[in-house]
Coordinates of C-alpha atoms in Angstrom, one line a residue:
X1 CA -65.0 10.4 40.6
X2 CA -68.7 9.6 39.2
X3 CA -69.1 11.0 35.9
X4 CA -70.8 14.6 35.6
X5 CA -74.6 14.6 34.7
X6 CA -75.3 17.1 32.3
X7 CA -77.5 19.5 33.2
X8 CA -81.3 20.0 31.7
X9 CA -80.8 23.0 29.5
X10 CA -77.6 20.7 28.0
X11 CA -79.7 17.6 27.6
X12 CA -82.6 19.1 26.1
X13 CA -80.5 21.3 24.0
X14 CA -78.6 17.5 23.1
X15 CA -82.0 16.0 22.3
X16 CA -83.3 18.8 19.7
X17 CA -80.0 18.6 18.3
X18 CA -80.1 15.2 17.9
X19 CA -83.8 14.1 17.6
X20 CA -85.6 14.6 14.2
X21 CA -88.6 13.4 16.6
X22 CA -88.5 16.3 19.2
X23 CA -87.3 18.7 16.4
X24 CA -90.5 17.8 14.3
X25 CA -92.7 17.8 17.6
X26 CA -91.3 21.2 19.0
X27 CA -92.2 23.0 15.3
X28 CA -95.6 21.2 15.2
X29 CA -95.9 23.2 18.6
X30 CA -94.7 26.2 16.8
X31 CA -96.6 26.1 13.8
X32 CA -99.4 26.0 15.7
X33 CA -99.0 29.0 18.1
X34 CA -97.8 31.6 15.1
X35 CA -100.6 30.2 13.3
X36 CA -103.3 31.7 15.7
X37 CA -101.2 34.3 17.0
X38 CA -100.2 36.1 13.5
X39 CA -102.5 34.3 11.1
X40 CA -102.1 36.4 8.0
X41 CA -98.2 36.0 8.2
X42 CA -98.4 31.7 8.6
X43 CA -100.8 31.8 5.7
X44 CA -97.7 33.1 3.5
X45 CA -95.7 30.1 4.9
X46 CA -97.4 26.9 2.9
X47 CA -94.7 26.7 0.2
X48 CA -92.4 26.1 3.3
X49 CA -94.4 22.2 3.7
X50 CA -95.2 22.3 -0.1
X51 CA -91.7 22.3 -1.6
X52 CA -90.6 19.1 1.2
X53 CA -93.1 17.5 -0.2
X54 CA -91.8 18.0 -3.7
X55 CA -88.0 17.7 -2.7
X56 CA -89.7 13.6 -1.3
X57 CA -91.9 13.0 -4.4
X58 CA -88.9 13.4 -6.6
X59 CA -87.5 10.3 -5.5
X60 CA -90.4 7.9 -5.0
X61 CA -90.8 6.9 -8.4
X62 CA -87.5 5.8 -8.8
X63 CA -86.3 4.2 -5.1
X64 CA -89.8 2.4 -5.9
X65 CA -88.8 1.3 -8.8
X66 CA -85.4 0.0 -7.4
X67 CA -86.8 -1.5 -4.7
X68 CA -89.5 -3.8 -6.8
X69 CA -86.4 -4.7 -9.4
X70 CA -84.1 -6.3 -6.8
X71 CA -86.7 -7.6 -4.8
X72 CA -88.1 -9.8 -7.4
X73 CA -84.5 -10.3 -8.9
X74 CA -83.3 -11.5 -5.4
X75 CA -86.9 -13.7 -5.1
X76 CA -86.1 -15.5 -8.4
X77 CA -89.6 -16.3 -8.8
X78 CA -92.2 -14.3 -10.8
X79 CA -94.9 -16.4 -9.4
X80 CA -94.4 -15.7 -5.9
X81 CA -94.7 -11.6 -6.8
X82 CA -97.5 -12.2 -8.2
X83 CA -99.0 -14.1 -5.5
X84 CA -97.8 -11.2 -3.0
X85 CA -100.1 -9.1 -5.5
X86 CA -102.9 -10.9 -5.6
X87 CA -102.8 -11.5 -1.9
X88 CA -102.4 -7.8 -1.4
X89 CA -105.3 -6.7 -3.2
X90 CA -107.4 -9.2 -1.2
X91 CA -106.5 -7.7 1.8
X92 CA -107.2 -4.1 0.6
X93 CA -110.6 -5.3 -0.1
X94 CA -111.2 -6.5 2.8
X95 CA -109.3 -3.6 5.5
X96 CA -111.2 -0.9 3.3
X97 CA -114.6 -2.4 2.8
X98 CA -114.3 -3.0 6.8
X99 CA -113.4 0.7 7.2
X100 CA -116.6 2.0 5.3
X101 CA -118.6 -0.1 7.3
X102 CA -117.7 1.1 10.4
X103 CA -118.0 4.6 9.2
X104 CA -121.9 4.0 8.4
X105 CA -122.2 2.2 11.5
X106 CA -120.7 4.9 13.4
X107 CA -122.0 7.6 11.4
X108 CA -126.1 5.7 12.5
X109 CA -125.3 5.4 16.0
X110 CA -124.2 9.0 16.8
X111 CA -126.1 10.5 14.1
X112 CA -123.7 14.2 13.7
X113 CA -125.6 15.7 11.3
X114 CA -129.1 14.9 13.0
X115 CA -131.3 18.3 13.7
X116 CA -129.3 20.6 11.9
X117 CA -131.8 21.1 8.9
X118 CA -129.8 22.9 6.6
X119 CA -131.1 24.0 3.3
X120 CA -129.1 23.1 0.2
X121 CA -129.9 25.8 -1.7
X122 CA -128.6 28.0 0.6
X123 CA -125.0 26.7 0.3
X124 CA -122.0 27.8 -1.6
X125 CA -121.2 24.7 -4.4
X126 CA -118.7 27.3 -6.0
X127 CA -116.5 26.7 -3.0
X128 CA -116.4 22.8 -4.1
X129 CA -115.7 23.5 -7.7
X130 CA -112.6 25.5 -6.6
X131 CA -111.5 22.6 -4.6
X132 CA -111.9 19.9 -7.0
X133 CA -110.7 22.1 -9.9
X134 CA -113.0 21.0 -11.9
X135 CA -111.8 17.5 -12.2
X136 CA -113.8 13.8 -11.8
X137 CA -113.0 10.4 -10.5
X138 CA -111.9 8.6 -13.4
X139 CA -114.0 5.6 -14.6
X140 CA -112.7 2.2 -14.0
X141 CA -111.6 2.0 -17.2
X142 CA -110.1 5.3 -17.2
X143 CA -108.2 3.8 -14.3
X144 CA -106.7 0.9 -15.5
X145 CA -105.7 2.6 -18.6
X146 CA -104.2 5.1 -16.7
X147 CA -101.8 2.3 -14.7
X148 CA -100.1 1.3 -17.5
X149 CA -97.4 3.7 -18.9
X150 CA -97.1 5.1 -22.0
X151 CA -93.8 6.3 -22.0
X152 CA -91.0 5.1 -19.7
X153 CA -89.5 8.1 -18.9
X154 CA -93.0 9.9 -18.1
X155 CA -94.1 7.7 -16.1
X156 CA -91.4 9.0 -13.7
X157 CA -91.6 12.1 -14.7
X158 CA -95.3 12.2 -13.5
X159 CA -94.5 10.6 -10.2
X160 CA -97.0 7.8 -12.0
X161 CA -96.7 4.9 -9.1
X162 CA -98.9 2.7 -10.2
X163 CA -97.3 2.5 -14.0
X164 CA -93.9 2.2 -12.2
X165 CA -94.6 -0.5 -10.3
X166 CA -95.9 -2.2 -13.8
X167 CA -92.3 -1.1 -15.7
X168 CA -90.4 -2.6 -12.5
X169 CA -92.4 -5.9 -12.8
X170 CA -91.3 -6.2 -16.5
X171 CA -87.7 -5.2 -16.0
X172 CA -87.6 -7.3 -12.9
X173 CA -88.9 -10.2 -14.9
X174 CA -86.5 -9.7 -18.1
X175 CA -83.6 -9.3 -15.5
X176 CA -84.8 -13.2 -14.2
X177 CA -85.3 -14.0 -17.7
X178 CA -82.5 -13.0 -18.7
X179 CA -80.2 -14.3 -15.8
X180 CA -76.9 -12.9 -14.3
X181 CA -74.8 -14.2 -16.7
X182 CA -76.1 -12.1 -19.6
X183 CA -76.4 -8.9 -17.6
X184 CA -74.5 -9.2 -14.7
X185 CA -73.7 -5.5 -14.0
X186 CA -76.7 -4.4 -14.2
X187 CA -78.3 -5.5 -10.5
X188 CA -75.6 -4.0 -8.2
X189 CA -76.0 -0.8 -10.3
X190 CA -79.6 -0.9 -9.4
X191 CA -78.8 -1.6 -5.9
X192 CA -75.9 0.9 -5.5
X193 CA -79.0 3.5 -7.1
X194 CA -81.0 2.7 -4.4
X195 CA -78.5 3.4 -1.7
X196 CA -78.0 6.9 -3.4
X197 CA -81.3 7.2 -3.3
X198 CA -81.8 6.5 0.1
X199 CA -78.8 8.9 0.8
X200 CA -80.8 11.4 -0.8
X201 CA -84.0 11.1 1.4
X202 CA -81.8 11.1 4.1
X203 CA -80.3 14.7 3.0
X204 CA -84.1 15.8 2.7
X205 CA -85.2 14.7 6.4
X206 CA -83.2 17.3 7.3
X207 CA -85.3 19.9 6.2
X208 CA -88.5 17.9 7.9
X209 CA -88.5 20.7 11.0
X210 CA -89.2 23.4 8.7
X211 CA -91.9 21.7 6.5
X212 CA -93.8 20.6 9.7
X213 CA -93.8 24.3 10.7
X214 CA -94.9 25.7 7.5
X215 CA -97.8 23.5 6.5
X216 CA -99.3 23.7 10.3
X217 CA -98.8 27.2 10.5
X218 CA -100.6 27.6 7.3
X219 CA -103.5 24.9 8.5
X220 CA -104.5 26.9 11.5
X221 CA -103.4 30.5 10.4
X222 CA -106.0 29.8 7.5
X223 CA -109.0 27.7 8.8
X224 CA -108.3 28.4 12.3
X225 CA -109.4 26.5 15.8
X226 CA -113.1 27.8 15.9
X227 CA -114.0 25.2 13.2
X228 CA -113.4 22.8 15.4
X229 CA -116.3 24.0 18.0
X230 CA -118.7 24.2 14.6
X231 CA -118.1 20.5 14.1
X232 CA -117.2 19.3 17.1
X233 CA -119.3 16.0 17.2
X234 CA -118.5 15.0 13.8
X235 CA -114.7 15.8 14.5
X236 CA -114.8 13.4 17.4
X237 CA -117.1 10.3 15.6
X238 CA -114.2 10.6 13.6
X239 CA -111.3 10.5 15.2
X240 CA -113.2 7.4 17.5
X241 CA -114.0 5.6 15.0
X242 CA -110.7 5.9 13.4
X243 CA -108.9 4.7 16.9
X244 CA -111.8 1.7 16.8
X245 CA -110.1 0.9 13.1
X246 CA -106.5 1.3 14.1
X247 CA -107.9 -1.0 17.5
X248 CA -109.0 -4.0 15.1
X249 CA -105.8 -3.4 12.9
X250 CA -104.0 -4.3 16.1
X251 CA -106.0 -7.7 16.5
X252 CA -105.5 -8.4 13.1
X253 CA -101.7 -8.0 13.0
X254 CA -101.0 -9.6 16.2
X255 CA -103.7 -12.6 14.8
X256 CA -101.7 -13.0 11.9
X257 CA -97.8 -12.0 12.7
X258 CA -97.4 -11.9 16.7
X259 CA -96.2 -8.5 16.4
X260 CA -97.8 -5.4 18.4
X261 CA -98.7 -2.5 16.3
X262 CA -97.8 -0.3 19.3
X263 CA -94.4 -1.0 19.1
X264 CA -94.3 -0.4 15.4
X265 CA -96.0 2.5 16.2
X266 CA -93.4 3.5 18.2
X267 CA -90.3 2.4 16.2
X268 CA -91.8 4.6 13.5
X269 CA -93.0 7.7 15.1
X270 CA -90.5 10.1 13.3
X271 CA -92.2 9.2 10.1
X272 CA -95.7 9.2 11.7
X273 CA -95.2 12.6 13.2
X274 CA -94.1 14.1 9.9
X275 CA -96.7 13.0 8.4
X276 CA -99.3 14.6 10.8
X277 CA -97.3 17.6 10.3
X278 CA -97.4 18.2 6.3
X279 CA -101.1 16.2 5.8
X280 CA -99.2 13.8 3.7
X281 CA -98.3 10.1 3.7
X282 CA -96.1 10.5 0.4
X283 CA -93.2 12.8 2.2
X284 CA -92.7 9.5 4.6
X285 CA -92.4 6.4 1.9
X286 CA -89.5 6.4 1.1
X287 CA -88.4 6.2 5.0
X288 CA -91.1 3.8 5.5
X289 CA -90.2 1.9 3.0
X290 CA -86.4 1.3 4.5
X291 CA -87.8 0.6 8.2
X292 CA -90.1 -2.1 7.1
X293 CA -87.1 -3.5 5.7
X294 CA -85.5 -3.8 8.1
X295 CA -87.8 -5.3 10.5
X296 CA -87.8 -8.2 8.5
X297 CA -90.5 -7.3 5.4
X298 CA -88.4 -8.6 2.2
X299 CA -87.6 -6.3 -0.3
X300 CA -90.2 -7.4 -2.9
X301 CA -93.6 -7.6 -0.3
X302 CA -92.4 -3.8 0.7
X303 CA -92.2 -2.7 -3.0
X304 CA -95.4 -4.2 -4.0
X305 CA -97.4 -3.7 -1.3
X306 CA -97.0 -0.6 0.3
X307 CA -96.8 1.5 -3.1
X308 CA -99.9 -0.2 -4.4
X309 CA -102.0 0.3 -1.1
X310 CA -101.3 4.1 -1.3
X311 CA -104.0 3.9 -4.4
X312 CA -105.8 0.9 -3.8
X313 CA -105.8 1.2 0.8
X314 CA -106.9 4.0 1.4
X315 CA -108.5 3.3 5.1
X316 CA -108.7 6.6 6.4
X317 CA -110.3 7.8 3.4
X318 CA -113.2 5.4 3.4
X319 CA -114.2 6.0 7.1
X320 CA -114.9 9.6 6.3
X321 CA -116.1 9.3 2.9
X322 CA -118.5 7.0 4.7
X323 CA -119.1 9.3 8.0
X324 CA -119.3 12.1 5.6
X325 CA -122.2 11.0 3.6
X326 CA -124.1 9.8 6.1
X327 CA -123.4 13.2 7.9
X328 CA -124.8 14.8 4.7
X329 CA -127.8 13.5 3.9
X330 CA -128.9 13.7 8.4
X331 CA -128.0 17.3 8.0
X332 CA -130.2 18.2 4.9
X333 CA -133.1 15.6 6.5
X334 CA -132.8 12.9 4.3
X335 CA -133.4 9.3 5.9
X336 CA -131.3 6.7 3.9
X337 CA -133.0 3.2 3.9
X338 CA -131.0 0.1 4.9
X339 CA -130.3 -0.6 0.9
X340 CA -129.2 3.3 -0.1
X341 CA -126.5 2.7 2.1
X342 CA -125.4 -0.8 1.5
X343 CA -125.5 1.2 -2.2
X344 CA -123.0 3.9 -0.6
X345 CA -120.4 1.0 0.7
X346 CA -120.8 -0.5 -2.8
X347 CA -120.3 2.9 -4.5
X348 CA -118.0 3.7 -2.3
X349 CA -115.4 0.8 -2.4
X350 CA -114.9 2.1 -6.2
X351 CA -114.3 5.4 -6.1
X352 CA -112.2 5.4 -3.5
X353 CA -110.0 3.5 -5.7
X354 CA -109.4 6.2 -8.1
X355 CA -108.8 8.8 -5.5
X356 CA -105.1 9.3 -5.0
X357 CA -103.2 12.1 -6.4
X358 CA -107.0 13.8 -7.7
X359 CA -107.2 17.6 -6.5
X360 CA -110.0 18.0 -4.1
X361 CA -110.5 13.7 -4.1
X362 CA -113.0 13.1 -1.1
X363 CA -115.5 15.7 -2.5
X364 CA -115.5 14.1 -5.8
X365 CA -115.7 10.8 -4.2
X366 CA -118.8 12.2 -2.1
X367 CA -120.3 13.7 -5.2
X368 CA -120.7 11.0 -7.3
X369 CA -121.8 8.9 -4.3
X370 CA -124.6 11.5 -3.9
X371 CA -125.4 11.2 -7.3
X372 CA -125.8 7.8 -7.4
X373 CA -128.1 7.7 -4.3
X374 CA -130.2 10.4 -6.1
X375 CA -132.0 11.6 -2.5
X376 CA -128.7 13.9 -1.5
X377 CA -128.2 17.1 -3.1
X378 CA -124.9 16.9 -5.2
X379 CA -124.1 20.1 -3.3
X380 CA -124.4 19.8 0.0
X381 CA -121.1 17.8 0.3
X382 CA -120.2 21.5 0.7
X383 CA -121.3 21.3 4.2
X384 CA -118.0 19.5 4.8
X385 CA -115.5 22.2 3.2
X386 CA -114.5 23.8 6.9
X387 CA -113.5 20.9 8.5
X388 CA -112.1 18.5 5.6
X389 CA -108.8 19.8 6.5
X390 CA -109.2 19.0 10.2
X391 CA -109.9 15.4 9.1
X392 CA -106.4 15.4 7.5
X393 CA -104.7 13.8 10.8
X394 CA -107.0 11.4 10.8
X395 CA -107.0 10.0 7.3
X396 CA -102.9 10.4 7.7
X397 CA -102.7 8.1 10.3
X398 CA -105.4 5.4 9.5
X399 CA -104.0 5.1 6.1
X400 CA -100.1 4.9 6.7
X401 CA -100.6 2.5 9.4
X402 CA -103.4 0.5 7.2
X403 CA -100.5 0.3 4.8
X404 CA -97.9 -1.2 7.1
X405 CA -100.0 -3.7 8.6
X406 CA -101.0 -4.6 4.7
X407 CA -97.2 -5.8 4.1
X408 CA -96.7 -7.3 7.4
X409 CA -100.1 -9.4 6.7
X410 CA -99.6 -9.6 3.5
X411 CA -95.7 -10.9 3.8
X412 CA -96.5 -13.3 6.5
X413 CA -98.9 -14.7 4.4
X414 CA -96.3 -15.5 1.6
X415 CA -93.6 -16.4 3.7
X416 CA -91.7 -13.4 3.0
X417 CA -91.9 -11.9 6.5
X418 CA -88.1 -13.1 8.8
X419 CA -90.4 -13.0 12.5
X420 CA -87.6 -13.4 14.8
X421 CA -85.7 -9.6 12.8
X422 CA -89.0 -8.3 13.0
X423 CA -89.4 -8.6 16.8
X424 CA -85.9 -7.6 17.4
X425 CA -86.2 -4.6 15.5
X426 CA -89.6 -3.6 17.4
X427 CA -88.3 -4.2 20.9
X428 CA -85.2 -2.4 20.1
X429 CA -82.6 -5.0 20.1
X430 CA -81.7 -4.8 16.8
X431 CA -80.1 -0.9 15.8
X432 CA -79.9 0.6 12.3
X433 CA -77.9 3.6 11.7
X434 CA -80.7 5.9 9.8
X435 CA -80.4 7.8 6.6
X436 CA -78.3 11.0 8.0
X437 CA -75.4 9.5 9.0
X438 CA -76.2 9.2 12.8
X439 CA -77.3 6.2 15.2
X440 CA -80.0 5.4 17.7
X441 CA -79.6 3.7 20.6
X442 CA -81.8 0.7 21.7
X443 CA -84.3 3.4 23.8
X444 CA -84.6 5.2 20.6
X445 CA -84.3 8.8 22.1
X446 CA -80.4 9.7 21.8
X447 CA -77.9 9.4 19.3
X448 CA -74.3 9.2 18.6
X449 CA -72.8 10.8 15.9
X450 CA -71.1 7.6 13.7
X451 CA -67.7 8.4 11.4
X452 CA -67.8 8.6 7.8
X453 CA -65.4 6.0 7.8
X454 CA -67.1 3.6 10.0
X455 CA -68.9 -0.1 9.8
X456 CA -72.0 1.3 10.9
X457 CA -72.8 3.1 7.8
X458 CA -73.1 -0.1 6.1
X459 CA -76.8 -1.3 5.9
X460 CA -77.8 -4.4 8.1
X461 CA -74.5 -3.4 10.6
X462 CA -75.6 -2.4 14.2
X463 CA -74.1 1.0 15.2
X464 CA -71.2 0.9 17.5
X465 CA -71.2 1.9 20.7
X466 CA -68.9 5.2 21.5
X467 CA -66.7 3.0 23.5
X468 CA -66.4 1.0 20.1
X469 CA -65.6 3.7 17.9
X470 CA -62.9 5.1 20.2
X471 CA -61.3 1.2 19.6
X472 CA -62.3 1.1 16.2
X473 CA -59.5 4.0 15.8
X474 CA -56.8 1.1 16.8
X475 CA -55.0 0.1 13.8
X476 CA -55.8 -2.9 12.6
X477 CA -53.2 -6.0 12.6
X478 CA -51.4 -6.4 9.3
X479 CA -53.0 -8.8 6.6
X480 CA -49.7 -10.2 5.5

């Protein structure tokens, strides 16, 4: 007889059991309908997004500082870290200056805030001061004295990840120094940390459904849809100019690895779709982190790089940091001149440096870069309160994916990158069982529960097939 096809109800029941994609997609959808529906209840549910996003941060700091350890202590070579640092911070030049230029390109070809002759004094700068808390970029010097660590137990205790990565570099460095004979226990108990650790983010995807449906709920329950008819042309340049971005990101991987950001795209769309769904890149690192791994990225080019360009890459941020001033100063009538704005990419490439982590960053950023023009109004970057949220998708998805491209560039370029795993793992040939304790198969979309007990939990080990577990069960022939 030909085996029974379960029915729909049974196979879509199967795939939201099964799926952290469809169960993260399905309370998007949710989060959105009681949002507009019951408003005043989904603006109660924030902490709901808010403590995921605290349960991930606690362990960033330290699976980064695992990760940077045995990486260089498996590289054996200092120099070559340093050279994946230097080459990194060359590319985040380059990705972020090209992202503020195509913002002000944009931002003069469209034109959003043309004809709308608002009057500065007639907006609220209170509303800003709440936002930003009263706080200020910090100086560059303020910045790099704020990267190094002054205490190595606060640095992780303030989720620091900048003066991590510093303290990994040195203990990475003394552990090569040093060399396994003199400490040889202390590398596996890094490594066995960082398995813990991963465990542990694993244990916390769980919860990923119920963040999603929180912090979206919240979003539209308390800024609501019509925003998005008030800014409608802005909310658009944006988004396009983004996809143009993410477009040329494409070329520029495929130029300089062969691989296709769309299937990366796809082999990471549980990740990307959280982070859509709580505004934040942070709550997806540490699962980033594992899946560039394994397609290939080695262990010190992940550490290095994709930490750092959270500070130093921030892609999505400079597009609308440069959209948004232009968008400004059309709104309040003021023509910039070819050299004010070549003055905002300049200004612009440092502050946006400083801006992770701040309270309220892009308004500060767009402060001081109306301050330094001196022909915009500090205060009409108020203009932009109502739809900054809106714009978190956007920033979300240019960054993250800004990022990974950074380490594949930025591995390939130091040789650290294995091709051949890397174009496995995007077509699906090569299988990983994730975090939880469960396997995909090669389409991605279903998975079989894996036993406790089994080879597949072992990283680097493609999941069995059911028909393999059920012979795994076979005892084995005796040793002796």
């Amino acid at each position: 007889m030909p085996p029974s096809v379960p029915s729909v109800p049974r196979r879509v029941a199967r795939t939201l059991r099964t799926s952290l994609f469809a169960q993260v997609l399905c309370a998007l959808v949710l989060g959105i309908v009681v949002g507009k529906l019951w408003p005043e209840t989904a603006t109660a549910l924030q902490p709901l997004g808010d403590g995921f996003t605290r349960l991930i941060k606690t362990v960033i700091s330290p699976l980064v500082f695992c990760v940077v350890v045995v990486g260089i202590a498996k590289a054996g070579d200092l120099k070559a870290f340093g050279r994946i640092g230097v080459k990194a911070l060359v590319w985040f030049e380059i990705a972020s200056t090209a992202a503020l230029v195509i913002g002000l390109l944009a931002a003069n070809v469209v034109g959003p805030g043309r004809g709308m002759n608002v009057d500065p004094a007639s907006l609220d700068t209170a509303a800003v001061d709440e936002t930003t808390g009263g706080g200020h970029l910090p100086t560059t010097t303020e910045f790099v004295l704020n990267a190094l660590p002054q205490s190595f137990i606060g640095s992780f205790a303030e989720n620091e990840l900048l003066q991590v990565l510093i303290l990994a570099c040195l203990v990475g460095a003394a552990l090569l120094h040093l060399g396994h004979t003199k400490v040889p226990k202390i590398l596996p108990a890094i490594e066995q940390a960082q398995e813990i650790i991963f465990a542990v983010v694993g244990f916390i995807m769980r919860l990923a459904p119920i963040a999603v449906f929180g912090a979206m709920a919240h979003l539209v329950g308390n800024y609501g849809l019509g925003v998005m008819r008030t800014y409608a042309e802005l909310i658009v340049l944006c988004y396009a100019a983004a996809a143009l971005f993410i477009a040329l990101l494409a070329v520029a991987l495929k130029a300089v690895t062969g691989l296709s950001l769309w299937k990366f795209l796809r082999y990471i769309r549980e990740e990307m779709l959280l982070a859509l769904g709580t505004a934040s890149t942070e709550s997806v690192m540490p699962r980033v982190m594992q899946k560039l791994r394994r397609a290939g990225a080695r262990d010190d080019a992940v550490g290095l790089v994709l930490p750092t360009g959270y500070s130093f890459n921030l892609d999505g941020a400079s597009l609308y940091l440069s959209i948004g001033t232009l968008f400004i100063a059309q709104a309040v009538g003021v023509d910039l001149s070819l050299g004010q704005q070549v003055t905002v990419v300049l200004v612009l490439m440092l502050t946006s440096k400083g801006m992770a982590g701040i309270p309220g960053s892009a308004f500060l950023a767009l402060s001081a870069t109306a301050s330094s023009l001196g022909a915009i109004p500090a205060g009409a970057v108020a203009l932009l309160l109502g739809v900054d949220r809106i714009m978190d998708s956007m920033r979300v998805v240019t960054n993250l994916l800004g990022n990974c491209v950074a380490v594949f560039a930025v591995s390939r370029w130091e040789g650290a990158l294995d091709i051949d795993r890397a174009r496995r793992t995007l077509d699906g040939e090569d299988t990983f069982p994730p975090e939880d304790g469960s396997a995909e198969d090669r389409d991605g979309d279903e998975r079989v529960a894996v036993e406790a007990g089994s080879e597949a939990l072992v990283p680097g080990i493609p999941a069995q097939k059911p028909k393999d577990l059920k012979a795994s069960k076979e005892p084995a022939p005796d040793a002796g």
